[in-house]
Amino acid sequence: EADIYQTPRYLVIGTGKKITLECSQTMGHDKMYWYQQDPGMELHLIHYSYGVNSTEKGDLSSESTVSRIRTEHFPLTLESARPSHTSQYLCASKFEGFNEKLFFGSGTQLSVL
Amino acid sequence: DQQVKQNSPSLSVQEGRISILNCDYTNSMFDYFLWYKKYPAEGPTFLISISSIKDKNEDGRFTVFLNKSAKHLSLHIVPSQPGDSAVYFCAASPSGFNKFYFGSGTKLNVKP
């Protein structure tokens, strides 16, 4: 049902590396989100975008950055990964309007050694 | 300060029985509520939702109940099946905003 894609699914990298997590959706959604989730914890909103060239930080402080140059694409970048960044990163999008559900991608499981 | 709380980290039920998952919220501005199912290392998938103008919504084996005065909602799964074993997240969105707040999840185990 959901046409929202994340790559890579799994990523293991060393400390200090720069990484970009990709997220694309083909539904034409204006609203896109990045959540971070650790086992047994709630999903924390780290970034969101309501349209092209619009990005905002979420409720959980994050050292990552995002960009929204095209409607369908919402990548997340970590300039210098650290072990504390180890987590699952989930991208989501939704239709315009309220009372509309979020569609999630499959997530990226990031491990920083 | 967590605005959506799922106080039961886990729940185990027998196949064929009812599963009841609970969720409490503190923000009276929330007017749209959702339940998601999640498997490890995968993204959440949408199950069912309810707006604050209703107190019940059904979809097949899944029913969500909303008690606004108690700021409480629950998800009922009847009958439970082994394939329902997963983590279930409750989420809420405030009126006029396009943001969602999630609980910490309840891990459901349905035993054959």
Short mmCIF file of C-alpha atoms in Angstrom, two decimals:
data_model
loop_
_atom_site.label_atom_id
_atom_site.label_comp_id
_atom_site.label_asym_id
_atom_site.label_seq_id
_atom_site.Cartn_x
_atom_site.Cartn_y
_atom_site.Cartn_z
CA GLU A 1 0.00 0.00 0.00
CA ALA A 2 2.68 2.51 1.02
CA ASP A 3 4.91 3.86 -1.75
CA ILE A 4 7.62 5.20 0.48
CA TYR A 5 11.12 3.82 0.26
CA GLN A 6 14.15 4.00 2.48
CA THR A 7 17.70 2.99 1.70
CA PRO A 8 19.78 1.41 2.99
CA ARG A 9 17.79 -0.99 5.19
CA TYR A 10 20.86 -1.71 7.31
CA LEU A 11 24.07 0.29 7.70
CA VAL A 12 27.11 -0.45 9.84
CA ILE A 13 29.79 2.23 9.79
CA GLY A 14 32.71 3.52 11.78
CA THR A 15 32.80 6.59 13.97
CA GLY A 16 33.41 9.86 12.17
CA LYS A 17 31.96 8.83 8.81
CA LYS A 18 29.47 11.00 6.95
CA ILE A 19 26.26 9.22 6.01
CA THR A 20 23.07 10.02 4.17
CA LEU A 21 19.88 8.06 4.71
CA GLU A 22 17.60 8.18 1.69
CA CYS A 23 13.83 8.50 1.72
CA SER A 24 11.58 8.81 -1.32
CA GLN A 25 7.84 8.66 -1.80
CA THR A 26 5.80 8.46 -4.98
CA MET A 27 2.47 9.57 -3.53
CA GLY A 28 3.00 13.30 -4.05
CA HIS A 29 2.76 13.98 -0.31
CA ASP A 30 3.81 17.44 0.80
CA LYS A 31 4.33 16.44 4.43
CA MET A 32 7.29 14.25 5.31
CA TYR A 33 8.83 13.25 8.62
CA TRP A 34 11.87 11.57 10.15
CA TYR A 35 11.46 9.61 13.37
CA GLN A 36 14.08 7.90 15.49
CA GLN A 37 13.20 4.80 17.47
CA ASP A 38 15.06 2.61 19.91
CA PRO A 39 13.75 -0.74 21.20
CA GLY A 40 11.13 -0.31 23.90
CA MET A 41 10.91 3.41 23.35
CA GLU A 42 8.47 5.72 21.60
CA LEU A 43 9.07 7.09 18.13
CA HIS A 44 10.71 10.51 18.46
CA LEU A 45 10.19 13.16 15.79
CA ILE A 46 13.57 14.57 14.75
CA HIS A 47 12.73 16.47 11.53
CA TYR A 48 9.72 17.34 9.42
CA SER A 49 8.91 19.16 6.22
CA TYR A 50 5.64 20.61 4.96
CA GLY A 51 6.87 21.13 1.42
CA VAL A 52 9.79 21.92 -0.86
CA ASN A 53 12.43 24.14 0.80
CA SER A 54 10.63 23.83 4.14
CA THR A 55 12.29 21.91 6.98
CA GLU A 56 11.90 22.09 10.74
CA LYS A 57 13.50 20.40 13.71
CA GLY A 58 11.33 18.03 15.67
CA ASP A 59 10.81 17.58 19.36
CA LEU A 60 13.93 15.47 19.89
CA SER A 61 17.21 17.28 19.40
CA SER A 62 19.29 15.64 16.70
CA GLU A 63 22.70 16.30 15.20
CA SER A 64 21.40 15.25 11.82
CA THR A 65 20.27 17.60 9.05
CA VAL A 66 17.68 17.23 6.31
CA SER A 67 16.89 18.82 2.97
CA ARG A 68 13.79 18.99 0.79
CA ILE A 69 14.69 20.07 -2.71
CA ARG A 70 12.11 17.88 -4.41
CA THR A 71 8.66 16.89 -3.16
CA GLU A 72 9.39 13.20 -3.36
CA HIS A 73 12.81 13.19 -1.70
CA PHE A 74 13.68 13.86 1.96
CA PRO A 75 17.23 12.69 2.80
CA LEU A 76 18.77 12.80 6.27
CA THR A 77 22.51 13.42 6.74
CA LEU A 78 24.87 12.85 9.64
CA GLU A 79 28.13 14.73 9.08
CA SER A 80 30.11 12.71 11.62
CA ALA A 81 28.50 9.57 12.95
CA ARG A 82 28.99 8.52 16.58
CA PRO A 83 27.96 5.39 18.51
CA SER A 84 25.20 7.43 20.18
CA HIS A 85 23.57 7.73 16.73
CA THR A 86 22.95 3.99 16.65
CA SER A 87 19.19 3.64 16.24
CA GLN A 88 16.41 2.91 13.79
CA TYR A 89 15.49 5.83 11.55
CA LEU A 90 11.98 5.88 10.11
CA CYS A 91 10.76 8.11 7.31
CA ALA A 92 7.05 8.88 6.93
CA SER A 93 4.73 10.96 4.79
CA LYS A 94 1.06 11.91 4.70
CA PHE A 95 -1.60 13.43 2.54
CA GLU A 96 -2.61 17.04 2.92
CA GLY A 97 -5.24 17.76 5.54
CA PHE A 98 -5.84 16.70 9.08
CA ASN A 99 -7.04 13.30 10.25
CA GLU A 100 -4.82 11.65 7.68
CA LYS A 101 -2.60 8.74 8.63
CA LEU A 102 1.16 8.55 8.32
CA PHE A 103 2.68 6.13 5.84
CA PHE A 104 6.04 4.74 6.94
CA GLY A 105 8.98 3.38 5.03
CA SER A 106 10.75 0.18 6.07
CA GLY A 107 13.30 2.07 8.13
CA THR A 108 17.10 2.18 8.27
CA GLN A 109 18.80 0.35 11.10
CA LEU A 110 22.01 2.28 11.74
CA SER A 111 24.89 0.91 13.80
CA VAL A 112 27.90 3.12 14.45
CA LEU A 113 30.94 1.30 15.78
CA ASP B 1 7.30 14.79 29.07
CA GLN B 2 5.59 11.93 27.30
CA GLN B 3 2.12 12.90 26.11
CA VAL B 4 1.10 9.43 24.96
CA LYS B 5 1.66 6.52 27.30
CA GLN B 6 1.39 2.80 26.90
CA ASN B 7 1.96 1.45 30.37
CA SER B 8 2.06 -2.24 29.48
CA PRO B 9 5.33 -3.11 27.75
CA SER B 10 4.10 -6.59 26.92
CA LEU B 11 0.97 -8.72 26.69
CA SER B 12 0.57 -12.43 26.13
CA VAL B 13 -2.72 -14.00 25.02
CA GLN B 14 -3.89 -17.35 23.72
CA GLU B 15 -4.82 -17.75 20.08
CA GLY B 16 -8.54 -17.16 19.56
CA ARG B 17 -8.91 -14.99 22.65
CA ILE B 18 -9.30 -11.23 22.81
CA SER B 19 -6.25 -8.95 23.00
CA ILE B 20 -6.78 -5.56 24.64
CA LEU B 21 -4.07 -2.96 24.30
CA ASN B 22 -4.35 0.29 26.22
CA CYS B 23 -3.14 3.83 25.70
CA ASP B 24 -3.45 7.00 27.79
CA TYR B 25 -2.81 10.58 26.74
CA THR B 26 -2.44 13.85 28.56
CA ASN B 27 -2.97 16.53 25.90
CA SER B 28 -6.62 17.55 25.59
CA MET B 29 -5.84 19.05 22.17
CA PHE B 30 -5.41 15.57 20.66
CA ASP B 31 -8.32 14.82 18.36
CA TYR B 32 -7.07 12.09 16.04
CA PHE B 33 -5.75 8.75 17.26
CA LEU B 34 -4.11 5.88 15.43
CA TRP B 35 -2.77 2.41 16.07
CA TYR B 36 0.24 1.01 14.24
CA LYS B 37 1.74 -2.47 14.19
CA LYS B 38 5.49 -2.92 13.95
CA TYR B 39 7.82 -5.85 13.43
CA PRO B 40 11.50 -5.62 14.42
CA ALA B 41 13.68 -3.81 11.88
CA GLU B 42 10.62 -2.80 9.83
CA GLY B 43 8.54 0.34 9.60
CA PRO B 44 5.17 0.66 11.37
CA THR B 45 2.08 -0.26 9.39
CA PHE B 46 -1.24 1.48 9.95
CA LEU B 47 -4.01 -0.55 11.57
CA ILE B 48 -6.93 1.66 12.49
CA SER B 49 -7.74 5.22 13.52
CA ILE B 50 -10.43 7.19 15.28
CA SER B 51 -11.31 10.86 15.46
CA SER B 52 -12.51 12.50 18.63
CA ILE B 53 -16.06 12.87 17.34
CA LYS B 54 -16.46 9.10 17.65
CA ASP B 55 -16.08 6.70 20.55
CA LYS B 56 -15.70 3.51 18.53
CA ASN B 57 -14.36 2.42 15.17
CA GLU B 58 -14.26 -1.12 13.79
CA ASP B 59 -12.31 -2.70 10.97
CA GLY B 60 -12.60 -6.47 10.76
CA ARG B 61 -11.00 -8.04 13.82
CA PHE B 62 -9.79 -4.67 15.09
CA THR B 63 -11.85 -2.22 17.15
CA VAL B 64 -10.62 1.01 18.71
CA PHE B 65 -12.47 2.60 21.63
CA LEU B 66 -11.98 6.20 22.70
CA ASN B 67 -12.93 7.56 26.13
CA LYS B 68 -12.30 11.29 25.90
CA SER B 69 -13.21 12.08 29.49
CA ALA B 70 -10.65 9.56 30.73
CA LYS B 71 -8.16 10.43 27.97
CA HIS B 72 -7.90 6.75 27.21
CA LEU B 73 -8.11 4.58 24.15
CA SER B 74 -7.89 0.88 23.63
CA LEU B 75 -7.42 -1.53 20.75
CA HIS B 76 -9.31 -4.80 20.79
CA ILE B 77 -8.26 -7.68 18.56
CA VAL B 78 -10.79 -10.49 18.28
CA PRO B 79 -9.97 -13.28 17.69
CA SER B 80 -6.23 -12.99 18.21
CA GLN B 81 -4.00 -14.88 15.79
CA PRO B 82 -0.30 -15.82 16.03
CA GLY B 83 0.39 -13.46 13.10
CA ASP B 84 -0.77 -10.59 15.30
CA SER B 85 2.38 -10.98 17.41
CA ALA B 86 4.21 -7.66 17.04
CA VAL B 87 4.73 -4.35 18.80
CA TYR B 88 1.68 -2.06 18.76
CA PHE B 89 2.10 1.70 18.93
CA CYS B 90 -0.57 4.19 19.84
CA ALA B 91 -0.28 7.66 18.27
CA ALA B 92 -2.13 10.94 18.62
CA SER B 93 -2.30 14.18 16.69
CA PRO B 94 -3.46 17.55 18.02
CA SER B 95 -6.19 19.52 16.36
CA GLY B 96 -4.88 21.78 13.60
CA PHE B 97 -1.41 20.31 13.57
CA ASN B 98 0.25 17.82 11.28
CA LYS B 99 2.39 16.26 14.01
CA PHE B 100 2.04 12.88 15.66
CA TYR B 101 3.06 11.74 19.12
CA PHE B 102 3.72 8.09 19.80
CA GLY B 103 3.63 5.85 22.84
CA SER B 104 6.46 3.46 23.68
CA GLY B 105 4.61 0.42 22.37
CA THR B 106 3.18 -2.83 23.71
CA LYS B 107 4.67 -6.10 22.56
CA LEU B 108 1.88 -8.57 21.90
CA ASN B 109 2.60 -12.29 21.89
CA VAL B 110 -0.21 -14.54 20.67
CA LYS B 111 0.44 -18.14 21.65
CA PRO B 112 -0.80 -20.95 19.38
#
